[in-house]
Every structure is written in structure tokens, then in C-alpha cells.
Amino acid sequence: MCANVFGVLKSLFGKPFDGGKRMDNGSQHPSMVRLHEIQEEVARLGQQVCAFSGLQSDREYRRLERELTRLQMEVDQVETEGKAELQQARKRAAQEVESLLRYLEENATHPSRLAIEQLSQEAQQLVEQGVVEPQRSGAAEISDELVDTLQELVLRLTQVKTGGRVPLRKARYRALTRLCAVQDVIEGRARQQTLPLPLSEDTHAAVQRINQVMVQVSGARSQLVALLMGLSGRDSCAHLSRVLTELMVELDALDVSGNASVRNYRKRVVEEINGLLKHLDLEGEGDDTCRYDLAQNDSIRQIEAVRGRVAQLQAEVLRQGGTGEFSFRPKAELQSLLNHLDQVDTARNPCIREARRRAVLELQAVITFLDLREALERRQPVPEEHPSHRAVWQVLASLSDLQAQVLGFDGKRADKSYMMLEELLTKQLLALDAVDPQGDQMTKVARKQAVKFAQNILSYLDMKTDEWEY
């Protein structure tokens, strides 16, 4: 994380940041020595400020603000005795403290940070009403509506823009991590409801204790959900982790030799505990840059490598017009790249899932462009062809030309070229709407497929300009 933080500090201070060692205290002037000491404190606090991802109401924010304000006052109190060198050094130190204060406040009050907090509170309220409170009253059913709403909140979180700011990325990552963990726990609870009932205690002497542990694990699941969503003020992840680990040790000590069904039952309970334990190591979640900065994630790197190759193939296809023998050659490689994307491990991370989905759409757009160009090249209209069917093909030819422009488009929604493409595609949809099949079944099918094709091009154009980030 240090390299990332120093990069932020460099951008804040407007010059290379070397950890607070730029001032030369060789002069031994007391004021210069004091400014050097202050700058070392600024360097220490700078790393903490750049790593802080909370809000103004957080205790850590108030501490950092208090420390920086103290340093600001101490800088003002340094005597310069009218010496230009000391004045410049004091001014520079004051600017660095002011930059950190401003950066701290900007991130804590940034609209995206507030949006993350709002979505987190929505999720918290939803889980409290739909999971925690029903569990306390003895209800165990999880509604499909709750699951769907949680998924919608996850998607909305992935769409929050961070602008590359480290604190905002961390805040979004933390919120997503907890919400996805809750999803996983809820899914595990739903799976448990579909499993066979526990074994009878008459089966084996160890079954009674395994059943008791199973009940405790069920309670721990709800406790974990409350912890993840900040709804449990008394417990901690560390405490619950110790409790579950002790249950694991106890299960491991049970003698279930000679009975396969009991052994499998114990194994199932152990797997349940392991499934909960993997979500409990969240205290330091997000402190590692590789976690919240997905540009360093191996799966994202694989996706980006595929996207880079697709971009090369697309450029060549567009250059050659997507016709001739070449049009058949990249399709095999494109299909291979598509298979590679299917194998990318998303680790249940919604941002990685979305990155992969978008890469798949980019790849499929090139394949459909080639398919349509190929179909247009092969097409040999016959005199008895239905006029409406011929009209659909004419629209498809126009759509193929427009799709080539959409594939090569690299602008924003405010650009005139974007609005022109959107308008032309809409006109093609209207042209298809005006085609009267006159009862011809082939025309009906062709028009329906052409409408879907045009809508897909519009959706792809919209996706290319939505400024999504991971």
C-alpha cells in the first residue's frame, strides 16, 4: 500500500514525496530543526490520512483532524526571524498540512462516499428487518424479495464512481465485501433448509453433540450477519471466530470411527463452520491495496489482457471492413477468448463479475458484427422474395454500417457523434417498426431478430459511454 499512498501524497504536495526528509537540517537553526520535526509528523499522518476511508462523524476522522490542526498551529508558531529560507520552509510545511486537511475533508464528504454510506444504511435496515429480527423471533424463512433487493444494492454499490481515489475505493470495497458476505451466509442458510434432517441420536453416541453444535452454528450464522452489517454492538468478529474454532476442535475430538453416515454428518457441520469462519477475518479488510485496487487483481489482469487482444482484432476487422477471407480467421480466436473469460475466477466479487460481463459483451459485439457481414456477403436475393423481407435486410445492412461506427466509437455521451449514432439507430428501429410482414412468417421472425439486434447495438453504445470503473 505504501507506493499507492506516496503517490497520493505526491499529488497532494505537488512535488516528489520522500517520506518527510526533504528539509536539510544541517544548518542546525532551531526553527529549521523544528520544521523538519513537524514535517516528519506530517509524513506519518499523511499515510494515515490517505488510508482513512470513513466519514466526518468517525472517531478516527476527528483524531486526524485534531492532530493536523495542532501541527498547523505549531507551524504558525515557528519563528522565521525574517530569513527567506526559514519563511519558505515554514510556508511549504503549512501548505502540506493544509493539503492533508483538505484531502481528509474532501474524501469524507465526497458525494460518492455519502452514496456508499447511504447504500450501506439501506442494506443494514433491510438485513435487520428481513434477517436479524425474524431470527430473534424464531422465524427462519428468507424471502426471495430480500435476496433480490440485496443483489440490487450490490449492483448499485459497484456503480458508485470513485475517480481513482484510494479512500473511496476502500470504502466501496469494504461495503461490498460485507454485503457479499451477508449474501453468502444467507445462501448457506437457505441451502441448509433444503438438507436432510439431522441424524437420530440413537444412531451413534456422538450424534447428540453434533446436533447441539449444529444448533449453535445456526445461531452463529445470524450473529455473523448482524456483525457484518454493524447490528451487534456487544460481540466482535474475533470473539465469534474463537467460539466457532472451539466448536471445530470439539467436533474433531469426537470418535465417529466405523460409522460413515455420522462421519459425513460431522463433515457437513465442519463445512458449515468453515463457511462462516472465512467471513470473520474482516477487521483489516481493505488495508491491502491488492484487495480494493482491483487493477492489481489477477482476475482483472486476465480480463484486461483479453480486452486488449479483442481491441486489436476489432481494429483489424474494422480496417478491412469485416469482409473477405480474413473475416473467418478471427472468429476462432474470439471464441477462444470467450472461453477464457468464462474460466476467469471472479471470487464472488461483483466488480470482477461486472468487468467480466462487460468484456464478454465487447467480444460478442465483434462476433455479431462479423456474423452479420458474413450473412450480408452470402445473401443472394431471389425475384420471388417477399418485399417486406427484403426491407428487413435493407435495414440490417444499414445496421451493420452503424455497428461498425459504434465499435470504433471512443467518445462520451455529450459528443455530437454519440447523439448522431443514437438517432440513426433509433431511426432504424422505427424503420423496422414500419415494416408490415403481411402475414409472411419468415419476415416476422427476421424483423423480430433485427429489432433485437438494433436494441443490442444501442445498449452496447450506452455501455461504452457509462464511465463504469472497477
CSV table of C-alpha atoms in Angstrom, one decimal:
chain,number,residue,atom,x,y,z
A,1,MET,CA,0.0,0.0,0.0
A,2,CYS,CA,2.9,2.4,0.7
A,3,ALA,CA,3.6,3.0,-3.0
A,4,ASN,CA,0.0,3.9,-3.6
A,5,VAL,CA,-0.1,6.3,-0.6
A,6,PHE,CA,3.1,8.0,-1.5
A,7,GLY,CA,1.6,8.5,-5.0
A,8,VAL,CA,-1.3,10.3,-3.4
A,9,LEU,CA,0.9,12.4,-1.2
A,10,LYS,CA,3.0,13.4,-4.2
A,11,SER,CA,-0.1,14.6,-6.0
A,12,LEU,CA,-1.2,16.5,-2.8
A,13,PHE,CA,2.1,18.2,-2.2
A,14,GLY,CA,2.9,18.9,-5.9
A,15,LYS,CA,6.4,17.5,-5.8
A,16,PRO,CA,8.2,14.2,-5.2
A,17,PHE,CA,7.4,12.9,-1.8
A,18,ASP,CA,10.3,11.2,0.1
A,19,GLY,CA,8.7,10.5,3.5
A,20,GLY,CA,9.4,13.8,5.1
A,21,LYS,CA,13.2,14.0,4.5
A,22,ARG,CA,13.4,16.9,2.1
A,23,MET,CA,14.4,19.6,4.5
A,24,ASP,CA,18.1,19.8,5.3
A,25,ASN,CA,18.6,20.5,9.0
A,26,GLY,CA,22.3,20.7,8.6
A,27,SER,CA,22.1,24.4,9.4
A,28,GLN,CA,21.2,23.5,12.9
A,29,HIS,CA,19.0,26.6,13.2
A,30,PRO,CA,16.4,25.8,15.9
A,31,SER,CA,13.5,26.9,13.7
A,32,MET,CA,14.7,24.7,10.8
A,33,VAL,CA,15.1,21.7,13.1
A,34,ARG,CA,11.6,22.2,14.4
A,35,LEU,CA,10.1,22.4,10.9
A,36,HIS,CA,11.9,19.3,10.0
A,37,GLU,CA,10.4,17.5,13.0
A,38,ILE,CA,7.0,18.8,12.1
A,39,GLN,CA,7.4,17.6,8.5
A,40,GLU,CA,8.2,14.1,9.8
A,41,GLU,CA,5.0,14.1,11.7
A,42,VAL,CA,3.2,15.3,8.6
A,43,ALA,CA,4.6,12.3,6.7
A,44,ARG,CA,3.4,9.9,9.4
A,45,LEU,CA,-0.1,11.4,9.5
A,46,GLY,CA,-0.1,11.6,5.7
A,47,GLN,CA,-0.1,7.9,5.3
A,48,GLN,CA,-3.0,7.6,7.8
A,49,VAL,CA,-5.0,10.3,6.1
A,50,CYS,CA,-4.6,8.6,2.7
A,51,ALA,CA,-5.6,5.3,4.2
A,52,PHE,CA,-8.7,6.7,6.0
A,53,SER,CA,-12.0,5.8,4.3
A,54,GLY,CA,-14.6,6.8,6.9
A,55,LEU,CA,-16.8,9.8,7.5
A,56,GLN,CA,-16.6,13.1,9.4
A,57,SER,CA,-18.6,11.5,12.3
A,58,ASP,CA,-15.9,8.8,12.8
A,59,ARG,CA,-13.7,9.0,15.8
A,60,GLU,CA,-10.6,8.4,13.6
A,61,TYR,CA,-11.5,11.4,11.4
A,62,ARG,CA,-11.8,13.7,14.5
A,63,ARG,CA,-8.4,12.4,15.7
A,64,LEU,CA,-6.7,13.1,12.4
A,65,GLU,CA,-8.3,16.5,12.1
A,66,ARG,CA,-7.2,17.3,15.6
A,67,GLU,CA,-3.6,16.2,15.0
A,68,LEU,CA,-3.3,18.1,11.7
A,69,THR,CA,-4.8,21.2,13.3
A,70,ARG,CA,-2.3,21.0,16.1
A,71,LEU,CA,0.6,20.8,13.5
A,72,GLN,CA,-0.9,23.7,11.7
A,73,MET,CA,-0.7,25.8,14.8
A,74,GLU,CA,2.8,24.7,15.6
A,75,VAL,CA,3.9,25.6,12.1
A,76,ASP,CA,2.5,29.1,12.6
A,77,GLN,CA,4.4,29.5,15.8
A,78,VAL,CA,7.8,28.8,14.3
A,79,GLU,CA,9.9,32.0,14.3
A,80,THR,CA,11.5,32.8,10.9
A,81,GLU,CA,13.4,36.0,12.1
A,82,GLY,CA,12.7,37.5,8.6
A,83,LYS,CA,15.0,34.9,6.9
A,84,ALA,CA,13.9,33.9,3.4
A,85,GLU,CA,15.0,30.3,3.8
A,86,LEU,CA,13.0,29.8,7.0
A,87,GLN,CA,10.0,31.6,5.6
A,88,GLN,CA,10.0,29.3,2.5
A,89,ALA,CA,10.4,26.2,4.7
A,90,ARG,CA,7.5,27.3,7.0
A,91,LYS,CA,5.3,28.1,4.0
A,92,ARG,CA,5.9,24.7,2.5
A,93,ALA,CA,5.2,22.9,5.8
A,94,ALA,CA,2.0,24.9,6.2
A,95,GLN,CA,0.9,24.0,2.6
A,96,GLU,CA,1.5,20.3,3.2
A,97,VAL,CA,-0.6,20.3,6.4
A,98,GLU,CA,-3.4,22.3,4.7
A,99,SER,CA,-3.3,19.8,1.7
A,100,LEU,CA,-3.8,16.9,4.1
A,101,LEU,CA,-6.7,18.6,5.9
A,102,ARG,CA,-8.4,19.4,2.7
A,103,TYR,CA,-7.8,15.9,1.3
A,104,LEU,CA,-9.2,14.4,4.5
A,105,GLU,CA,-12.4,16.5,4.4
A,106,GLU,CA,-12.9,16.1,0.6
A,107,ASN,CA,-12.9,12.3,0.9
A,108,ALA,CA,-15.1,12.1,4.0
A,109,THR,CA,-17.7,14.4,2.4
A,110,HIS,CA,-17.4,13.4,-1.2
A,111,PRO,CA,-20.7,12.6,-2.9
A,112,SER,CA,-19.6,9.1,-3.7
A,113,ARG,CA,-18.6,8.5,-0.1
A,114,LEU,CA,-22.0,9.7,1.0
A,115,ALA,CA,-23.7,7.5,-1.6
A,116,ILE,CA,-21.7,4.4,-0.3
A,117,GLU,CA,-22.9,5.2,3.2
A,118,GLN,CA,-26.5,5.6,2.1
A,119,LEU,CA,-26.5,2.3,0.3
A,120,SER,CA,-24.8,0.7,3.4
A,121,GLN,CA,-27.6,2.0,5.6
A,122,GLU,CA,-30.2,0.7,3.2
A,123,ALA,CA,-28.6,-2.7,3.3
A,124,GLN,CA,-28.3,-2.5,7.1
A,125,GLN,CA,-32.0,-1.7,7.5
A,126,LEU,CA,-33.0,-4.4,5.1
A,127,VAL,CA,-31.0,-7.1,6.8
A,128,GLU,CA,-32.2,-6.0,10.3
A,129,GLN,CA,-35.8,-6.2,9.2
A,130,GLY,CA,-35.5,-9.3,7.0
A,131,VAL,CA,-33.0,-11.5,8.7
A,132,VAL,CA,-31.9,-10.4,12.2
A,133,GLU,CA,-35.3,-9.5,13.8
A,134,PRO,CA,-37.1,-12.6,12.3
A,135,GLN,CA,-34.3,-14.8,13.6
A,136,ARG,CA,-34.7,-13.4,17.1
A,137,SER,CA,-38.4,-14.1,17.0
A,138,GLY,CA,-37.9,-17.7,15.8
A,139,ALA,CA,-38.6,-17.3,12.1
A,140,ALA,CA,-36.2,-18.8,9.7
A,141,GLU,CA,-37.5,-18.2,6.2
A,142,ILE,CA,-35.6,-15.9,3.9
A,143,SER,CA,-37.8,-14.3,1.2
A,144,ASP,CA,-36.8,-14.2,-2.4
A,145,GLU,CA,-37.6,-10.5,-2.3
A,146,LEU,CA,-34.9,-10.0,0.3
A,147,VAL,CA,-32.3,-11.8,-1.8
A,148,ASP,CA,-33.2,-9.8,-4.9
A,149,THR,CA,-33.1,-6.5,-3.1
A,150,LEU,CA,-29.6,-7.4,-1.6
A,151,GLN,CA,-28.4,-8.2,-5.1
A,152,GLU,CA,-29.7,-4.8,-6.4
A,153,LEU,CA,-27.9,-3.0,-3.6
A,154,VAL,CA,-24.7,-4.8,-4.5
A,155,LEU,CA,-25.0,-3.7,-8.2
A,156,ARG,CA,-25.7,-0.1,-7.1
A,157,LEU,CA,-22.5,-0.2,-5.0
A,158,THR,CA,-20.4,-1.4,-7.9
A,159,GLN,CA,-21.7,1.6,-9.9
A,160,VAL,CA,-20.5,4.2,-7.4
A,161,LYS,CA,-17.7,6.2,-9.0
A,162,THR,CA,-14.5,6.6,-7.0
A,163,GLY,CA,-12.5,8.6,-9.5
A,164,GLY,CA,-9.5,6.5,-8.6
A,165,ARG,CA,-9.4,8.0,-5.0
A,166,VAL,CA,-7.8,5.5,-2.6
A,167,PRO,CA,-10.2,6.2,0.4
A,168,LEU,CA,-13.3,6.0,-1.8
A,169,ARG,CA,-12.1,2.7,-3.3
A,170,LYS,CA,-11.5,1.3,0.1
A,171,ALA,CA,-14.9,2.5,1.4
A,172,ARG,CA,-16.7,0.9,-1.6
A,173,TYR,CA,-14.7,-2.3,-1.2
A,174,ARG,CA,-15.5,-2.6,2.5
A,175,ALA,CA,-19.2,-2.1,1.9
A,176,LEU,CA,-19.2,-4.6,-1.0
A,177,THR,CA,-17.2,-7.2,1.0
A,178,ARG,CA,-19.6,-7.2,3.9
A,179,LEU,CA,-22.7,-7.2,1.8
A,180,CYS,CA,-21.4,-10.0,-0.4
A,181,ALA,CA,-20.5,-12.0,2.8
A,182,VAL,CA,-24.1,-11.5,4.0
A,183,GLN,CA,-25.4,-12.8,0.7
A,184,ASP,CA,-23.2,-15.8,1.0
A,185,VAL,CA,-24.3,-16.5,4.6
A,186,ILE,CA,-27.9,-16.2,3.6
A,187,GLU,CA,-27.5,-18.5,0.7
A,188,GLY,CA,-25.8,-21.0,3.0
A,189,ARG,CA,-28.8,-20.8,5.4
A,190,ALA,CA,-31.2,-21.4,2.5
A,191,ARG,CA,-29.2,-24.4,1.4
A,192,GLN,CA,-29.2,-25.8,5.0
A,193,GLN,CA,-33.0,-25.7,5.0
A,194,THR,CA,-33.1,-28.0,2.0
A,195,LEU,CA,-30.7,-30.5,3.5
A,196,PRO,CA,-32.0,-33.8,5.2
A,197,LEU,CA,-32.9,-33.6,8.9
A,198,PRO,CA,-30.2,-34.3,11.4
A,199,LEU,CA,-29.5,-37.9,12.3
A,200,SER,CA,-31.3,-39.5,15.2
A,201,GLU,CA,-29.4,-39.5,18.4
A,202,ASP,CA,-30.0,-43.3,18.6
A,203,THR,CA,-27.7,-43.7,15.5
A,204,HIS,CA,-24.4,-43.0,17.4
A,205,ALA,CA,-23.2,-41.7,20.8
A,206,ALA,CA,-21.6,-38.6,19.1
A,207,VAL,CA,-24.8,-37.5,17.2
A,208,GLN,CA,-26.3,-35.8,20.2
A,209,ARG,CA,-23.3,-33.4,20.5
A,210,ILE,CA,-23.1,-32.9,16.7
A,211,ASN,CA,-26.8,-31.9,16.8
A,212,GLN,CA,-26.1,-29.4,19.6
A,213,VAL,CA,-23.2,-27.9,17.6
A,214,MET,CA,-25.4,-27.6,14.6
A,215,VAL,CA,-27.9,-25.6,16.6
A,216,GLN,CA,-25.1,-23.3,17.8
A,217,VAL,CA,-23.8,-22.9,14.3
A,218,SER,CA,-27.3,-21.8,13.2
A,219,GLY,CA,-27.3,-19.2,15.9
A,220,ALA,CA,-23.8,-18.1,14.9
A,221,ARG,CA,-24.9,-17.6,11.3
A,222,SER,CA,-27.5,-14.9,12.4
A,223,GLN,CA,-24.9,-13.4,14.8
A,224,LEU,CA,-22.4,-13.2,11.9
A,225,VAL,CA,-24.9,-11.4,9.7
A,226,ALA,CA,-25.6,-8.9,12.5
A,227,LEU,CA,-21.8,-8.4,12.9
A,228,LEU,CA,-21.2,-7.9,9.2
A,229,MET,CA,-23.9,-5.2,9.0
A,230,GLY,CA,-22.9,-3.4,12.2
A,231,LEU,CA,-26.1,-4.5,14.1
A,232,SER,CA,-24.3,-6.2,17.0
A,233,GLY,CA,-22.7,-3.8,19.5
A,234,ARG,CA,-21.7,-6.4,22.1
A,235,ASP,CA,-19.9,-9.0,20.1
A,236,SER,CA,-16.9,-8.9,17.8
A,237,CYS,CA,-15.7,-10.9,14.8
A,238,ALA,CA,-12.7,-12.1,16.9
A,239,HIS,CA,-15.0,-13.4,19.6
A,240,LEU,CA,-17.3,-15.3,17.2
A,241,SER,CA,-14.2,-16.7,15.5
A,242,ARG,CA,-12.9,-18.1,18.8
A,243,VAL,CA,-16.3,-19.7,19.5
A,244,LEU,CA,-16.6,-21.3,16.1
A,245,THR,CA,-13.0,-22.5,16.3
A,246,GLU,CA,-13.6,-24.1,19.7
A,247,LEU,CA,-16.6,-25.9,18.2
A,248,MET,CA,-14.4,-27.2,15.4
A,249,VAL,CA,-11.9,-28.6,17.9
A,250,GLU,CA,-14.7,-30.3,19.8
A,251,LEU,CA,-16.1,-31.9,16.7
A,252,ASP,CA,-12.6,-33.0,15.7
A,253,ALA,CA,-12.2,-34.8,19.1
A,254,LEU,CA,-15.4,-36.8,18.6
A,255,ASP,CA,-14.9,-40.5,17.9
A,256,VAL,CA,-17.1,-41.3,14.9
A,257,SER,CA,-14.9,-44.2,13.5
A,258,GLY,CA,-16.7,-47.1,11.9
A,259,ASN,CA,-19.9,-45.1,11.0
A,260,ALA,CA,-19.8,-43.4,7.6
A,261,SER,CA,-23.2,-41.6,8.0
A,262,VAL,CA,-22.1,-40.0,11.2
A,263,ARG,CA,-18.7,-39.1,9.8
A,264,ASN,CA,-20.4,-37.4,6.8
A,265,TYR,CA,-22.8,-35.6,9.1
A,266,ARG,CA,-19.9,-34.3,11.1
A,267,LYS,CA,-18.1,-33.3,7.9
A,268,ARG,CA,-21.2,-31.3,6.8
A,269,VAL,CA,-21.2,-29.4,10.1
A,270,VAL,CA,-17.5,-28.7,9.9
A,271,GLU,CA,-18.0,-27.3,6.4
A,272,GLU,CA,-20.8,-25.1,7.7
A,273,ILE,CA,-18.4,-23.7,10.3
A,274,ASN,CA,-15.6,-23.2,7.8
A,275,GLY,CA,-18.1,-21.3,5.6
A,276,LEU,CA,-18.7,-18.9,8.4
A,277,LEU,CA,-15.1,-18.5,9.5
A,278,LYS,CA,-14.0,-17.3,6.1
A,279,HIS,CA,-16.1,-14.2,6.6
A,280,LEU,CA,-14.8,-13.3,10.0
A,281,ASP,CA,-11.4,-12.0,9.0
A,282,LEU,CA,-12.7,-8.6,8.1
A,283,GLU,CA,-11.1,-6.3,10.7
A,284,GLY,CA,-8.2,-5.4,8.4
A,285,GLU,CA,-10.2,-5.9,5.2
A,286,GLY,CA,-9.2,-3.4,2.6
A,287,ASP,CA,-5.8,-2.4,4.1
A,288,ASP,CA,-4.1,-4.4,1.4
A,289,THR,CA,-4.0,-2.4,-1.8
A,290,CYS,CA,-4.4,-5.6,-3.9
A,291,ARG,CA,-7.9,-6.0,-2.3
A,292,TYR,CA,-9.5,-2.7,-3.0
A,293,ASP,CA,-7.4,-1.6,-6.0
A,294,LEU,CA,-8.7,-4.2,-8.5
A,295,ALA,CA,-6.2,-3.0,-11.1
A,296,GLN,CA,-3.8,-5.2,-9.2
A,297,ASN,CA,-6.2,-8.2,-9.1
A,298,ASP,CA,-5.1,-11.3,-11.1
A,299,SER,CA,-8.6,-11.9,-12.5
A,300,ILE,CA,-8.9,-8.3,-13.6
A,301,ARG,CA,-5.5,-8.5,-15.3
A,302,GLN,CA,-6.7,-11.6,-17.2
A,303,ILE,CA,-9.8,-9.7,-18.3
A,304,GLU,CA,-7.9,-6.7,-19.3
A,305,ALA,CA,-5.5,-8.9,-21.3
A,306,VAL,CA,-8.4,-10.4,-23.2
A,307,ARG,CA,-9.9,-6.9,-23.8
A,308,GLY,CA,-6.6,-5.7,-25.2
A,309,ARG,CA,-6.5,-8.6,-27.7
A,310,VAL,CA,-10.1,-8.1,-28.6
A,311,ALA,CA,-9.4,-4.4,-29.3
A,312,GLN,CA,-6.5,-5.4,-31.6
A,313,LEU,CA,-8.7,-7.9,-33.5
A,314,GLN,CA,-11.6,-5.4,-33.7
A,315,ALA,CA,-9.3,-2.7,-35.1
A,316,GLU,CA,-8.1,-5.1,-37.8
A,317,VAL,CA,-11.6,-6.2,-38.6
A,318,LEU,CA,-12.8,-2.6,-39.0
A,319,ARG,CA,-9.8,-1.7,-41.1
A,320,GLN,CA,-10.5,-4.5,-43.5
A,321,GLY,CA,-14.2,-3.8,-43.5
A,322,GLY,CA,-15.0,-7.2,-41.9
A,323,THR,CA,-15.1,-8.8,-45.4
A,324,GLY,CA,-13.2,-11.4,-47.3
A,325,GLU,CA,-11.4,-14.4,-46.1
A,326,PHE,CA,-10.0,-12.6,-43.1
A,327,SER,CA,-13.4,-12.3,-41.5
A,328,PHE,CA,-13.4,-16.1,-40.8
A,329,ARG,CA,-10.0,-16.2,-39.1
A,330,PRO,CA,-10.5,-14.0,-36.0
A,331,LYS,CA,-13.8,-15.7,-35.1
A,332,ALA,CA,-11.9,-18.8,-33.9
A,333,GLU,CA,-9.6,-16.7,-31.8
A,334,LEU,CA,-12.5,-14.6,-30.5
A,335,GLN,CA,-14.4,-17.8,-29.5
A,336,SER,CA,-11.2,-19.0,-27.7
A,337,LEU,CA,-11.0,-15.7,-25.8
A,338,LEU,CA,-14.7,-16.0,-24.9
A,339,ASN,CA,-14.0,-19.4,-23.4
A,340,HIS,CA,-11.0,-17.9,-21.5
A,341,LEU,CA,-13.3,-15.3,-20.0
A,342,ASP,CA,-15.7,-18.0,-18.8
A,343,GLN,CA,-12.9,-19.5,-16.8
A,344,VAL,CA,-11.8,-16.3,-15.1
A,345,ASP,CA,-12.3,-16.7,-11.3
A,346,THR,CA,-14.5,-13.8,-10.0
A,347,ALA,CA,-14.2,-14.9,-6.4
A,348,ARG,CA,-17.8,-13.8,-6.0
A,349,ASN,CA,-16.6,-10.2,-6.3
A,350,PRO,CA,-19.4,-8.2,-8.0
A,351,CYS,CA,-16.9,-5.7,-9.5
A,352,ILE,CA,-14.9,-8.5,-11.1
A,353,ARG,CA,-18.2,-10.2,-12.3
A,354,GLU,CA,-19.3,-6.9,-13.9
A,355,ALA,CA,-15.8,-6.4,-15.5
A,356,ARG,CA,-16.0,-9.9,-17.0
A,357,ARG,CA,-19.6,-9.4,-18.2
A,358,ARG,CA,-18.6,-6.2,-20.0
A,359,ALA,CA,-15.6,-7.9,-21.6
A,360,VAL,CA,-17.9,-10.6,-22.8
A,361,LEU,CA,-20.3,-8.1,-24.4
A,362,GLU,CA,-17.4,-6.3,-26.1
A,363,LEU,CA,-16.2,-9.6,-27.5
A,364,GLN,CA,-19.7,-10.7,-28.6
A,365,ALA,CA,-20.2,-7.4,-30.3
A,366,VAL,CA,-17.3,-8.1,-32.6
A,367,ILE,CA,-18.5,-11.7,-33.3
A,368,THR,CA,-22.1,-10.5,-34.2
A,369,PHE,CA,-20.6,-7.8,-36.4
A,370,LEU,CA,-18.6,-10.5,-38.3
A,371,ASP,CA,-21.6,-12.8,-38.5
A,372,LEU,CA,-23.9,-10.1,-40.0
A,373,ARG,CA,-21.3,-9.0,-42.5
A,374,GLU,CA,-20.8,-12.6,-43.5
A,375,ALA,CA,-24.6,-13.1,-43.9
A,376,LEU,CA,-24.8,-9.9,-46.0
A,377,GLU,CA,-22.0,-11.1,-48.2
A,378,ARG,CA,-23.6,-14.5,-48.7
A,379,ARG,CA,-27.1,-13.2,-49.3
A,380,GLN,CA,-28.5,-13.8,-52.8
A,381,PRO,CA,-32.0,-12.3,-53.0
A,382,VAL,CA,-34.4,-14.1,-55.4
A,383,PRO,CA,-37.1,-12.4,-57.5
A,384,GLU,CA,-39.9,-14.0,-55.5
A,385,GLU,CA,-38.6,-12.7,-52.2
A,386,HIS,CA,-41.3,-11.0,-50.1
A,387,PRO,CA,-40.9,-7.2,-50.3
A,388,SER,CA,-41.2,-6.9,-46.5
A,389,HIS,CA,-38.4,-9.5,-46.1
A,390,ARG,CA,-36.2,-7.5,-48.5
A,391,ALA,CA,-36.9,-4.4,-46.5
A,392,VAL,CA,-35.7,-6.0,-43.3
A,393,TRP,CA,-32.5,-7.0,-45.0
A,394,GLN,CA,-32.0,-3.4,-46.1
A,395,VAL,CA,-32.3,-2.2,-42.5
A,396,LEU,CA,-29.8,-4.9,-41.4
A,397,ALA,CA,-27.3,-3.6,-44.0
A,398,SER,CA,-27.7,-0.1,-42.5
A,399,LEU,CA,-27.4,-1.5,-39.0
A,400,SER,CA,-24.1,-3.3,-40.0
A,401,ASP,CA,-22.6,0.0,-41.1
A,402,LEU,CA,-23.8,1.7,-37.9
A,403,GLN,CA,-22.4,-1.1,-35.8
A,404,ALA,CA,-19.0,-0.6,-37.3
A,405,GLN,CA,-19.2,3.1,-36.2
A,406,VAL,CA,-20.3,2.0,-32.7
A,407,LEU,CA,-17.5,-0.4,-32.4
A,408,GLY,CA,-15.0,2.3,-33.3
A,409,PHE,CA,-16.6,5.0,-31.2
A,410,ASP,CA,-14.4,6.2,-28.3
A,411,GLY,CA,-16.2,9.3,-27.0
A,412,LYS,CA,-18.7,10.5,-24.4
A,413,ARG,CA,-22.5,10.8,-24.4
A,414,ALA,CA,-22.2,14.6,-24.7
A,415,ASP,CA,-20.4,14.2,-28.1
A,416,LYS,CA,-22.3,15.0,-31.3
A,417,SER,CA,-21.1,11.8,-32.8
A,418,TYR,CA,-22.8,9.8,-29.9
A,419,MET,CA,-26.1,11.7,-30.4
A,420,MET,CA,-25.9,11.2,-34.1
A,421,LEU,CA,-25.4,7.4,-33.7
A,422,GLU,CA,-28.2,7.1,-31.2
A,423,GLU,CA,-30.5,9.0,-33.5
A,424,LEU,CA,-29.6,6.9,-36.5
A,425,LEU,CA,-30.1,3.6,-34.6
A,426,THR,CA,-33.4,4.8,-33.3
A,427,LYS,CA,-34.4,5.6,-36.9
A,428,GLN,CA,-33.6,2.0,-37.9
A,429,LEU,CA,-35.8,0.7,-35.1
A,430,LEU,CA,-38.6,2.9,-36.5
A,431,ALA,CA,-38.0,1.7,-40.0
A,432,LEU,CA,-38.3,-1.9,-38.7
A,433,ASP,CA,-41.5,-1.0,-36.9
A,434,ALA,CA,-42.9,0.3,-40.1
A,435,VAL,CA,-42.3,-3.0,-42.0
A,436,ASP,CA,-45.6,-4.8,-42.5
A,437,PRO,CA,-45.0,-8.6,-42.7
A,438,GLN,CA,-48.3,-9.0,-44.4
A,439,GLY,CA,-48.6,-12.4,-42.9
A,440,ASP,CA,-45.2,-13.7,-44.0
A,441,GLN,CA,-43.9,-15.8,-41.2
A,442,MET,CA,-40.2,-15.5,-42.4
A,443,THR,CA,-40.5,-11.7,-42.3
A,444,LYS,CA,-42.0,-11.7,-38.8
A,445,VAL,CA,-39.0,-13.8,-37.5
A,446,ALA,CA,-36.5,-11.7,-39.4
A,447,ARG,CA,-38.0,-8.4,-38.2
A,448,LYS,CA,-38.0,-9.6,-34.6
A,449,GLN,CA,-34.3,-10.6,-34.8
A,450,ALA,CA,-33.4,-7.3,-36.4
A,451,VAL,CA,-35.2,-5.3,-33.7
A,452,LYS,CA,-33.3,-7.2,-31.0
A,453,PHE,CA,-30.0,-6.7,-32.9
A,454,ALA,CA,-30.6,-2.9,-33.1
A,455,GLN,CA,-31.5,-2.8,-29.4
A,456,ASN,CA,-28.3,-4.6,-28.6
A,457,ILE,CA,-26.3,-2.1,-30.6
A,458,LEU,CA,-27.9,0.7,-28.7
A,459,SER,CA,-27.3,-1.0,-25.4
A,460,TYR,CA,-23.7,-1.5,-26.3
A,461,LEU,CA,-23.2,2.1,-27.3
A,462,ASP,CA,-24.8,3.0,-23.9
A,463,MET,CA,-22.4,0.7,-22.1
A,464,LYS,CA,-19.3,2.1,-23.8
A,465,THR,CA,-20.2,5.6,-22.5
A,466,ASP,CA,-21.4,4.9,-19.0
A,467,GLU,CA,-17.9,5.6,-17.4
A,468,TRP,CA,-18.1,2.4,-15.4
A,469,GLU,CA,-15.0,1.7,-13.3
A,470,TYR,CA,-13.8,-1.2,-11.1
